[in-house]
PDB file of C-alpha atoms in Angstrom:
ATOM      1  CA  MET A   1      48.314   7.107 -37.628  1.00 55.00           C
ATOM      2  CA  TYR A   2      47.401   3.535 -36.705  1.00 56.00           C
ATOM      3  CA  SER A   3      47.211   4.297 -32.982  1.00 59.00           C
ATOM      4  CA  ARG A   4      44.995   7.316 -33.673  1.00 54.00           C
ATOM      5  CA  LEU A   5      42.654   5.071 -35.671  1.00 53.00           C
ATOM      6  CA  VAL A   6      42.519   2.598 -32.776  1.00 55.00           C
ATOM      7  CA  VAL A   7      41.669   5.422 -30.353  1.00 54.00           C
ATOM      8  CA  VAL A   8      38.931   6.717 -32.665  1.00 57.00           C
ATOM      9  CA  ILE A   9      37.434   3.238 -33.007  1.00 62.00           C
ATOM     10  CA  MET A  10      37.649   2.652 -29.234  1.00 65.00           C
ATOM     11  CA  ASP A  11      35.933   5.982 -28.528  1.00 77.00           C
ATOM     12  CA  ASP A  12      33.247   5.219 -31.068  1.00 83.00           C
ATOM     13  CA  SER A  13      32.811   1.697 -29.699  1.00 87.00           C
ATOM     14  CA  ILE A  14      32.099   3.172 -26.294  1.00 91.00           C
ATOM     15  CA  GLY A  15      29.737   5.701 -27.898  1.00 92.00           C
ATOM     16  CA  ALA A  16      27.956   2.992 -29.871  1.00 94.00           C
ATOM     17  CA  VAL A  17      27.407   0.893 -26.755  1.00 96.00           C
ATOM     18  CA  SER A  18      26.157   3.991 -24.889  1.00 96.00           C
ATOM     19  CA  LEU A  19      23.749   4.733 -27.726  1.00 96.00           C
ATOM     20  CA  ALA A  20      22.439   1.173 -27.581  1.00 97.00           C
ATOM     21  CA  ASP A  21      21.998   1.461 -23.814  1.00 97.00           C
ATOM     22  CA  ARG A  22      20.024   4.680 -24.232  1.00 97.00           C
ATOM     23  CA  VAL A  23      17.505   3.133 -26.571  1.00 97.00           C
ATOM     24  CA  ARG A  24      17.161  -0.360 -25.082  1.00 97.00           C
ATOM     25  CA  GLY A  25      13.791  -0.820 -23.335  1.00 97.00           C
ATOM     26  CA  ARG A  26      12.502   2.571 -24.491  1.00 98.00           C
ATOM     27  CA  THR A  27       9.078   2.917 -26.110  1.00 98.00           C
ATOM     28  CA  PHE A  28       8.380   5.112 -29.138  1.00 98.00           C
ATOM     29  CA  GLY A  29       4.672   5.593 -29.619  1.00 98.00           C
ATOM     30  CA  PHE A  30       3.342   2.025 -29.539  1.00 96.00           C
ATOM     31  CA  THR A  31       6.681   0.413 -30.290  1.00 98.00           C
ATOM     32  CA  ARG A  32       9.053  -0.885 -27.630  1.00 98.00           C
ATOM     33  CA  VAL A  33      12.718  -1.611 -28.209  1.00 98.00           C
ATOM     34  CA  ALA A  34      13.209  -5.113 -26.813  1.00 98.00           C
ATOM     35  CA  ASP A  35      16.947  -5.357 -27.394  1.00 97.00           C
ATOM     36  CA  VAL A  36      19.841  -3.687 -29.202  1.00 98.00           C
ATOM     37  CA  THR A  37      23.262  -4.909 -30.220  1.00 97.00           C
ATOM     38  CA  ALA A  38      25.894  -2.385 -31.284  1.00 97.00           C
ATOM     39  CA  SER A  39      28.846  -3.202 -33.475  1.00 96.00           C
ATOM     40  CA  ILE A  40      31.516  -1.336 -35.400  1.00 96.00           C
ATOM     41  CA  ASP A  41      32.086  -2.543 -38.925  1.00 95.00           C
ATOM     42  CA  ARG A  42      32.818  -1.305 -42.424  1.00 96.00           C
ATOM     43  CA  ASP A  43      29.853  -0.163 -44.500  1.00 96.00           C
ATOM     44  CA  SER A  44      29.266  -0.611 -48.220  1.00 95.00           C
ATOM     45  CA  GLU A  45      31.737   2.186 -48.978  1.00 94.00           C
ATOM     46  CA  ASP A  46      34.388   0.588 -46.780  1.00 95.00           C
ATOM     47  CA  THR A  47      33.955   3.320 -44.186  1.00 94.00           C
ATOM     48  CA  ILE A  48      33.933   2.424 -40.500  1.00 96.00           C
ATOM     49  CA  ALA A  49      30.399   2.819 -39.138  1.00 96.00           C
ATOM     50  CA  VAL A  50      28.147   1.869 -36.238  1.00 97.00           C
ATOM     51  CA  PHE A  51      25.544  -0.813 -36.821  1.00 97.00           C
ATOM     52  CA  LEU A  52      22.658  -1.118 -34.375  1.00 98.00           C
ATOM     53  CA  ASP A  53      20.721  -4.367 -34.603  1.00 98.00           C
ATOM     54  CA  ILE A  54      17.429  -3.402 -33.003  1.00 98.00           C
ATOM     55  CA  THR A  55      14.855  -5.961 -31.961  1.00 98.00           C
ATOM     56  CA  LEU A  56      11.395  -4.466 -31.572  1.00 98.00           C
ATOM     57  CA  ASP A  57       8.329  -5.997 -29.992  1.00 98.00           C
ATOM     58  CA  ASP A  58       6.213  -7.642 -32.671  1.00 96.00           C
ATOM     59  CA  PRO A  59       4.053  -5.147 -34.554  1.00 96.00           C
ATOM     60  CA  ASP A  60       0.253  -5.309 -34.309  1.00 94.00           C
ATOM     61  CA  GLY A  61      -0.030  -5.116 -38.098  1.00 92.00           C
ATOM     62  CA  ALA A  62       2.338  -5.978 -40.935  1.00 94.00           C
ATOM     63  CA  THR A  63       4.964  -3.564 -39.620  1.00 96.00           C
ATOM     64  CA  TRP A  64       5.474  -0.876 -36.986  1.00 98.00           C
ATOM     65  CA  PRO A  65       3.829   2.552 -37.282  1.00 98.00           C
ATOM     66  CA  THR A  66       5.915   4.912 -39.435  1.00 98.00           C
ATOM     67  CA  GLU A  67       5.714   7.686 -36.815  1.00 98.00           C
ATOM     68  CA  ASP A  68       7.195   5.370 -34.176  1.00 98.00           C
ATOM     69  CA  ILE A  69      10.148   4.512 -36.389  1.00 98.00           C
ATOM     70  CA  VAL A  70      10.689   8.191 -37.261  1.00 98.00           C
ATOM     71  CA  GLU A  71      10.675   8.979 -33.523  1.00 98.00           C
ATOM     72  CA  LEU A  72      13.175   6.172 -32.879  1.00 98.00           C
ATOM     73  CA  ARG A  73      15.484   7.375 -35.665  1.00 98.00           C
ATOM     74  CA  ARG A  74      15.353  10.978 -34.444  1.00 97.00           C
ATOM     75  CA  PHE A  75      16.135   9.825 -30.907  1.00 98.00           C
ATOM     76  CA  LEU A  76      19.183   7.958 -32.168  1.00 97.00           C
ATOM     77  CA  LEU A  77      20.392  10.870 -34.295  1.00 96.00           C
ATOM     78  CA  ARG A  78      20.111  13.220 -31.318  1.00 96.00           C
ATOM     79  CA  GLY A  79      21.856  10.653 -29.129  1.00 96.00           C
ATOM     80  CA  ALA A  80      24.679  10.200 -31.630  1.00 95.00           C
ATOM     81  CA  ALA A  81      25.195  13.978 -31.727  1.00 94.00           C
ATOM     82  CA  GLU A  82      25.196  14.231 -27.923  1.00 94.00           C
ATOM     83  CA  LEU A  83      27.691  11.392 -27.650  1.00 94.00           C
ATOM     84  CA  GLU A  84      29.804  13.033 -30.377  1.00 93.00           C
ATOM     85  CA  LEU A  85      29.771   9.834 -32.391  1.00 93.00           C
ATOM     86  CA  GLU A  86      31.660  10.643 -35.556  1.00 87.00           C
ATOM     87  CA  LEU A  87      30.579   7.520 -37.399  1.00 94.00           C
ATOM     88  CA  THR A  88      27.430   6.980 -39.420  1.00 95.00           C
ATOM     89  CA  VAL A  89      24.862   4.968 -37.466  1.00 97.00           C
ATOM     90  CA  TYR A  90      22.943   2.321 -39.412  1.00 98.00           C
ATOM     91  CA  LEU A  91      19.836   0.618 -38.054  1.00 97.00           C
ATOM     92  CA  ARG A  92      18.642  -2.904 -38.715  1.00 98.00           C
ATOM     93  CA  LEU A  93      15.123  -3.476 -37.443  1.00 98.00           C
ATOM     94  CA  SER A  94      13.798  -6.939 -36.637  1.00 97.00           C
ATOM     95  CA  PRO A  95      10.674  -8.239 -34.906  1.00 97.00           C
ATOM     96  CA  HIS A  96      10.965 -10.161 -31.663  1.00 96.00           C
ATOM     97  CA  THR A  97       9.410 -13.237 -33.262  1.00 93.00           C
ATOM     98  CA  ASP A  98      10.700 -14.595 -36.536  1.00 88.00           C
ATOM     99  CA  SER A  99       8.459 -16.755 -38.701  1.00 87.00           C
ATOM    100  CA  PRO A 100       9.211 -19.010 -41.680  1.00 85.00           C
ATOM    101  CA  GLN A 101       9.492 -17.481 -45.120  1.00 85.00           C
ATOM    102  CA  ASP A 102       7.713 -18.923 -48.152  1.00 82.00           C
ATOM    103  CA  ASP A 103      10.627 -20.905 -49.528  1.00 80.00           C
ATOM    104  CA  GLU A 104      11.294 -22.388 -46.101  1.00 82.00           C
ATOM    105  CA  LEU A 105       7.653 -23.463 -45.773  1.00 73.00           C
ATOM    106  CA  VAL A 106       7.889 -25.226 -49.147  1.00 70.00           C
ATOM    107  CA  ALA A 107      11.112 -26.955 -48.071  1.00 65.00           C
ATOM    108  CA  GLN A 108       9.540 -28.362 -44.895  1.00 62.00           C
TER     109      GLN A 108
ATOM    110  CA  MET B   1       7.334   3.823 -76.351  1.00 83.00           C
ATOM    111  CA  GLN B   2       9.612   5.365 -73.741  1.00 82.00           C
ATOM    112  CA  ARG B   3       8.427   4.965 -70.191  1.00 90.00           C
ATOM    113  CA  PRO B   4      10.454   6.969 -67.668  1.00 90.00           C
ATOM    114  CA  ILE B   5      11.081   5.683 -64.160  1.00 93.00           C
ATOM    115  CA  ASN B   6       8.223   6.855 -62.017  1.00 95.00           C
ATOM    116  CA  PRO B   7       9.353   6.465 -58.374  1.00 96.00           C
ATOM    117  CA  GLU B   8       5.818   5.397 -57.477  1.00 96.00           C
ATOM    118  CA  TRP B   9       6.231   2.210 -59.475  1.00 97.00           C
ATOM    119  CA  PRO B  10       9.226   0.734 -57.635  1.00 97.00           C
ATOM    120  CA  LEU B  11       7.520   1.724 -54.382  1.00 98.00           C
ATOM    121  CA  ARG B  12       4.418  -0.215 -55.371  1.00 98.00           C
ATOM    122  CA  GLN B  13       6.615  -3.114 -56.462  1.00 98.00           C
ATOM    123  CA  ALA B  14       8.348  -3.014 -53.070  1.00 98.00           C
ATOM    124  CA  ASP B  15       4.978  -3.244 -51.308  1.00 98.00           C
ATOM    125  CA  GLU B  16       3.930  -6.189 -53.431  1.00 97.00           C
ATOM    126  CA  LEU B  17       7.193  -8.072 -52.951  1.00 97.00           C
ATOM    127  CA  ALA B  18       7.189  -7.502 -49.191  1.00 97.00           C
ATOM    128  CA  GLY B  19       3.591  -8.686 -48.911  1.00 95.00           C
ATOM    129  CA  ARG B  20       2.111  -5.449 -47.618  1.00 95.00           C
ATOM    130  CA  ASP B  21      -1.465  -6.687 -48.056  1.00 90.00           C
ATOM    131  CA  ALA B  22      -0.827 -10.398 -47.656  1.00 87.00           C
ATOM    132  CA  THR B  23      -3.180 -12.264 -45.376  1.00 79.00           C
ATOM    133  CA  THR B  24      -1.307 -15.572 -45.372  1.00 73.00           C
ATOM    134  CA  ARG B  25       0.737 -16.921 -42.500  1.00 69.00           C
ATOM    135  CA  GLY B  26       4.495 -16.593 -42.654  1.00 79.00           C
ATOM    136  CA  GLN B  27       6.570 -14.244 -44.702  1.00 93.00           C
ATOM    137  CA  PRO B  28       7.281 -13.736 -48.407  1.00 94.00           C
ATOM    138  CA  ARG B  29      10.254 -15.398 -50.056  1.00 94.00           C
ATOM    139  CA  ASN B  30      13.598 -14.107 -48.842  1.00 95.00           C
ATOM    140  CA  ALA B  31      14.557 -13.064 -52.385  1.00 96.00           C
ATOM    141  CA  ASN B  32      11.347 -11.013 -52.614  1.00 97.00           C
ATOM    142  CA  LEU B  33      12.043  -9.262 -49.318  1.00 98.00           C
ATOM    143  CA  ARG B  34      15.550  -8.414 -50.478  1.00 98.00           C
ATOM    144  CA  ARG B  35      14.305  -7.110 -53.832  1.00 98.00           C
ATOM    145  CA  SER B  36      11.655  -5.031 -52.073  1.00 98.00           C
ATOM    146  CA  VAL B  37      14.306  -3.197 -50.060  1.00 98.00           C
ATOM    147  CA  SER B  38      16.348  -2.613 -53.189  1.00 98.00           C
ATOM    148  CA  ALA B  39      13.280  -1.241 -55.011  1.00 98.00           C
ATOM    149  CA  ALA B  40      12.491   1.106 -52.114  1.00 98.00           C
ATOM    150  CA  TYR B  41      16.018   2.523 -52.229  1.00 98.00           C
ATOM    151  CA  TYR B  42      15.915   3.118 -55.979  1.00 98.00           C
ATOM    152  CA  ALA B  43      12.496   4.743 -55.669  1.00 98.00           C
ATOM    153  CA  LEU B  44      13.871   7.257 -53.184  1.00 98.00           C
ATOM    154  CA  PHE B  45      17.046   7.829 -55.208  1.00 98.00           C
ATOM    155  CA  HIS B  46      15.033   8.581 -58.350  1.00 98.00           C
ATOM    156  CA  PHE B  47      12.618  10.775 -56.434  1.00 98.00           C
ATOM    157  CA  ILE B  48      15.415  12.903 -54.936  1.00 98.00           C
ATOM    158  CA  ILE B  49      17.331  13.328 -58.184  1.00 98.00           C
ATOM    159  CA  GLY B  50      14.083  13.938 -60.074  1.00 97.00           C
ATOM    160  CA  CYS B  51      13.272  16.818 -57.711  1.00 97.00           C
ATOM    161  CA  ALA B  52      16.833  18.121 -57.984  1.00 97.00           C
ATOM    162  CA  ALA B  53      16.796  18.036 -61.797  1.00 97.00           C
ATOM    163  CA  GLU B  54      13.431  19.792 -61.870  1.00 96.00           C
ATOM    164  CA  LYS B  55      14.812  22.617 -59.729  1.00 96.00           C
ATOM    165  CA  LEU B  56      17.915  22.775 -61.877  1.00 96.00           C
ATOM    166  CA  LEU B  57      16.101  22.812 -65.234  1.00 96.00           C
ATOM    167  CA  PRO B  58      12.601  24.151 -64.584  1.00 95.00           C
ATOM    168  CA  SER B  59      11.896  25.143 -68.199  1.00 97.00           C
ATOM    169  CA  CYS B  60      13.442  22.179 -70.004  1.00 96.00           C
ATOM    170  CA  THR B  61      11.563  19.296 -71.533  1.00 96.00           C
ATOM    171  CA  HIS B  62      11.066  16.119 -69.518  1.00 94.00           C
ATOM    172  CA  GLU B  63      13.418  14.329 -71.879  1.00 94.00           C
ATOM    173  CA  LEU B  64      16.299  16.732 -71.239  1.00 95.00           C
ATOM    174  CA  ARG B  65      15.660  16.520 -67.521  1.00 95.00           C
ATOM    175  CA  TYR B  66      15.687  12.713 -67.616  1.00 95.00           C
ATOM    176  CA  ARG B  67      18.981  12.832 -69.503  1.00 95.00           C
ATOM    177  CA  MET B  68      20.393  15.135 -66.838  1.00 95.00           C
ATOM    178  CA  THR B  69      19.411  12.732 -64.044  1.00 96.00           C
ATOM    179  CA  ARG B  70      21.842  10.187 -65.499  1.00 95.00           C
ATOM    180  CA  HIS B  71      24.664  12.387 -64.172  1.00 96.00           C
ATOM    181  CA  TYR B  72      23.577  12.152 -60.539  1.00 97.00           C
ATOM    182  CA  GLN B  73      25.717   9.787 -58.524  1.00 96.00           C
ATOM    183  CA  HIS B  74      24.630   7.654 -55.606  1.00 97.00           C
ATOM    184  CA  ASN B  75      27.682   8.466 -53.505  1.00 96.00           C
ATOM    185  CA  ALA B  76      27.312  12.197 -54.190  1.00 97.00           C
ATOM    186  CA  VAL B  77      23.736  12.177 -52.899  1.00 98.00           C
ATOM    187  CA  LYS B  78      24.937  10.220 -49.892  1.00 97.00           C
ATOM    188  CA  GLN B  79      27.683  12.765 -49.246  1.00 96.00           C
ATOM    189  CA  VAL B  80      25.147  15.587 -49.011  1.00 97.00           C
ATOM    190  CA  CYS B  81      22.847  13.476 -46.827  1.00 97.00           C
ATOM    191  CA  THR B  82      25.745  12.648 -44.509  1.00 96.00           C
ATOM    192  CA  TRP B  83      26.521  16.349 -44.078  1.00 96.00           C
ATOM    193  CA  VAL B  84      22.902  16.993 -43.159  1.00 97.00           C
ATOM    194  CA  LEU B  85      22.919  14.548 -40.221  1.00 96.00           C
ATOM    195  CA  PRO B  86      23.440  16.434 -36.946  1.00 93.00           C
ATOM    196  CA  GLN B  87      26.427  14.463 -35.649  1.00 88.00           C
ATOM    197  CA  ASN B  88      28.614  15.188 -38.671  1.00 87.00           C
ATOM    198  CA  GLN B  89      30.835  18.164 -39.400  1.00 87.00           C
ATOM    199  CA  PRO B  90      30.004  19.543 -42.846  1.00 88.00           C
ATOM    200  CA  ALA B  91      32.917  20.741 -44.970  1.00 88.00           C
ATOM    201  CA  GLN B  92      33.811  24.387 -44.383  1.00 92.00           C
ATOM    202  CA  ARG B  93      32.558  25.725 -47.715  1.00 94.00           C
ATOM    203  CA  VAL B  94      29.096  24.200 -47.340  1.00 95.00           C
ATOM    204  CA  ARG B  95      28.820  24.644 -43.582  1.00 96.00           C
ATOM    205  CA  GLU B  96      26.488  27.647 -43.486  1.00 96.00           C
ATOM    206  CA  ALA B  97      24.091  26.177 -46.026  1.00 97.00           C
ATOM    207  CA  ILE B  98      24.067  22.747 -44.388  1.00 97.00           C
ATOM    208  CA  LEU B  99      23.343  24.273 -40.982  1.00 97.00           C
ATOM    209  CA  ARG B 100      20.323  25.992 -42.556  1.00 97.00           C
ATOM    210  CA  ILE B 101      19.131  22.701 -44.037  1.00 97.00           C
ATOM    211  CA  ARG B 102      19.491  21.049 -40.636  1.00 97.00           C
ATOM    212  CA  GLU B 103      16.920  23.449 -39.201  1.00 97.00           C
ATOM    213  CA  SER B 104      14.328  21.264 -40.919  1.00 98.00           C
ATOM    214  CA  ASP B 105      13.617  18.002 -39.080  1.00 97.00           C
ATOM    215  CA  ASP B 106      11.898  16.746 -42.221  1.00 98.00           C
ATOM    216  CA  LEU B 107      15.030  17.183 -44.334  1.00 98.00           C
ATOM    217  CA  ILE B 108      17.097  15.412 -41.688  1.00 98.00           C
ATOM    218  CA  ASP B 109      14.590  12.549 -41.940  1.00 98.00           C
ATOM    219  CA  VAL B 110      14.975  12.526 -45.739  1.00 98.00           C
ATOM    220  CA  ALA B 111      18.772  12.465 -45.475  1.00 98.00           C
ATOM    221  CA  ASP B 112      18.747   9.732 -42.843  1.00 98.00           C
ATOM    222  CA  ALA B 113      16.276   7.639 -44.844  1.00 98.00           C
ATOM    223  CA  PHE B 114      18.520   7.838 -47.919  1.00 98.00           C
ATOM    224  CA  ILE B 115      21.560   6.731 -45.926  1.00 98.00           C
ATOM    225  CA  GLN B 116      19.703   3.889 -44.206  1.00 98.00           C
ATOM    226  CA  LEU B 117      18.126   2.643 -47.418  1.00 98.00           C
ATOM    227  CA  GLN B 118      21.340   2.780 -49.433  1.00 98.00           C
ATOM    228  CA  GLU B 119      23.118   0.601 -46.894  1.00 98.00           C
ATOM    229  CA  ALA B 120      20.135  -1.744 -46.599  1.00 98.00           C
ATOM    230  CA  ARG B 121      20.048  -2.082 -50.392  1.00 98.00           C
ATOM    231  CA  HIS B 122      23.695  -3.069 -50.397  1.00 98.00           C
ATOM    232  CA  GLU B 123      23.074  -5.693 -47.723  1.00 98.00           C
ATOM    233  CA  ALA B 124      19.975  -6.922 -49.549  1.00 98.00           C
ATOM    234  CA  ASP B 125      21.906  -7.437 -52.764  1.00 97.00           C
ATOM    235  CA  TYR B 126      25.231  -8.737 -51.465  1.00 97.00           C
ATOM    236  CA  ASP B 127      25.216  -9.828 -47.829  1.00 96.00           C
ATOM    237  CA  HIS B 128      24.235 -13.461 -47.271  1.00 96.00           C
ATOM    238  CA  LEU B 129      24.214 -12.961 -43.523  1.00 94.00           C
ATOM    239  CA  ALA B 130      21.873  -9.952 -43.494  1.00 95.00           C
ATOM    240  CA  ASP B 131      18.471 -10.725 -42.030  1.00 94.00           C
ATOM    241  CA  PHE B 132      15.391  -9.503 -43.894  1.00 97.00           C
ATOM    242  CA  THR B 133      11.974  -9.976 -42.353  1.00 97.00           C
ATOM    243  CA  ARG B 134       8.581  -8.790 -43.551  1.00 97.00           C
ATOM    244  CA  PRO B 135       8.144  -6.192 -40.776  1.00 97.00           C
ATOM    245  CA  GLY B 136      11.725  -4.985 -41.173  1.00 98.00           C
ATOM    246  CA  SER B 137      11.461  -4.704 -44.961  1.00 98.00           C
ATOM    247  CA  LEU B 138       8.111  -2.905 -44.765  1.00 98.00           C
ATOM    248  CA  ALA B 139       9.597  -0.490 -42.221  1.00 98.00           C
ATOM    249  CA  LEU B 140      12.324   0.359 -44.746  1.00 98.00           C
ATOM    250  CA  ILE B 141       9.741   0.815 -47.505  1.00 98.00           C
ATOM    251  CA  ASP B 142       7.731   3.082 -45.193  1.00 98.00           C
ATOM    252  CA  MET B 143      10.926   5.048 -44.620  1.00 98.00           C
ATOM    253  CA  ALA B 144      11.087   5.660 -48.381  1.00 98.00           C
ATOM    254  CA  TYR B 145       7.413   6.730 -48.492  1.00 98.00           C
ATOM    255  CA  ASP B 146       7.925   9.037 -45.515  1.00 98.00           C
ATOM    256  CA  ALA B 147      11.009  10.633 -47.106  1.00 98.00           C
ATOM    257  CA  ARG B 148       9.163  11.099 -50.409  1.00 98.00           C
ATOM    258  CA  ASN B 149       6.219  12.765 -48.645  1.00 98.00           C
ATOM    259  CA  LYS B 150       8.457  15.083 -46.640  1.00 98.00           C
ATOM    260  CA  LEU B 151      10.613  16.075 -49.603  1.00 98.00           C
ATOM    261  CA  SER B 152       7.468  16.739 -51.661  1.00 96.00           C
ATOM    262  CA  ILE B 153       6.590  19.453 -49.162  1.00 94.00           C
ATOM    263  CA  GLN B 154      10.102  20.704 -48.494  1.00 95.00           C
ATOM    264  CA  GLU B 155      11.119  21.037 -52.153  1.00 91.00           C
ATOM    265  CA  GLU B 156       8.863  24.082 -52.411  1.00 92.00           C
ATOM    266  CA  LEU B 157      10.552  25.760 -49.437  1.00 94.00           C
ATOM    267  CA  PRO B 158      13.946  27.523 -49.268  1.00 96.00           C
ATOM    268  CA  LYS B 159      15.670  24.858 -47.144  1.00 97.00           C
ATOM    269  CA  GLY B 160      14.432  22.132 -49.453  1.00 98.00           C
ATOM    270  CA  GLU B 161      15.721  24.044 -52.460  1.00 97.00           C
ATOM    271  CA  LEU B 162      19.050  24.413 -50.715  1.00 97.00           C
ATOM    272  CA  PHE B 163      19.191  20.666 -50.094  1.00 98.00           C
ATOM    273  CA  LEU B 164      18.372  19.859 -53.716  1.00 98.00           C
ATOM    274  CA  ALA B 165      20.893  22.414 -54.997  1.00 97.00           C
ATOM    275  CA  HIS B 166      23.614  20.661 -53.012  1.00 97.00           C
ATOM    276  CA  VAL B 167      22.493  17.311 -54.378  1.00 97.00           C
ATOM    277  CA  SER B 168      22.838  18.696 -57.917  1.00 97.00           C
ATOM    278  CA  MET B 169      26.201  20.303 -57.314  1.00 96.00           C
ATOM    279  CA  ALA B 170      27.714  17.323 -55.523  1.00 95.00           C
ATOM    280  CA  SER B 171      27.466  15.219 -58.672  1.00 91.00           C
ATOM    281  CA  ARG B 172      29.905  15.652 -61.537  1.00 86.00           C
ATOM    282  CA  LEU B 173      28.987  15.707 -65.195  1.00 85.00           C
ATOM    283  CA  GLN B 174      30.152  12.506 -66.838  1.00 79.00           C
ATOM    284  CA  PRO B 175      31.397  13.074 -70.379  1.00 79.00           C
TER     285      PRO B 175
END
């Protein structure tokens, strides 16, 4: 049982890294994926899942175009199916450049 | 006066908290960004179960329908959404129906948005180490808007009805 779990996690780790490799550097509409980090962790329901921390080039406006993000998500869902990833894939989107938040500006 | 939860209101709140129209430098307070993500998730949850209850009880009063929505469970909605994603194997008894639902890219987007937002809400409320930025939070809010728009169209179509029927049946009545 335990060894099967290890094999599943190892297979999915390889799949998660492959998924990250597929998307890194790719452009969706006007939005380029600058970097991706893949990790396997437990989600809020204590289920093992893939987490992709995706750094995107800074948006022109307040955020990235919705269509670009939809395209990115569909690409990842297709990729996960092709790679036979059995785990849920969660995305965390961040801009390339971080800037201070209001409370931090007050603290300075 | 009773004021039901209109999913538009938490969406608007999410926009305000995440500084959608802000012109100032920097980003909103971290607590506001976290609350905005949480509000976006609840907006989508209430929109989905509202549609499902309307399909289930088309002739009932609003009040009875609102009472029925209290029986919908977050994890049950997530279960249906997880089945809809292409990489997962749906359970045997729902397989045929789920494969039909999957023929709609829009419904896959709705299911994926629900899953993403539910996890993001959990991180926003509990995870100290989770990073919430203005662009990232607004992208999640846009995901909720996009899912709402797509489900608004799909709920009138057979695959959308099938999706909502599964959402209704996945939840158990709570005595």
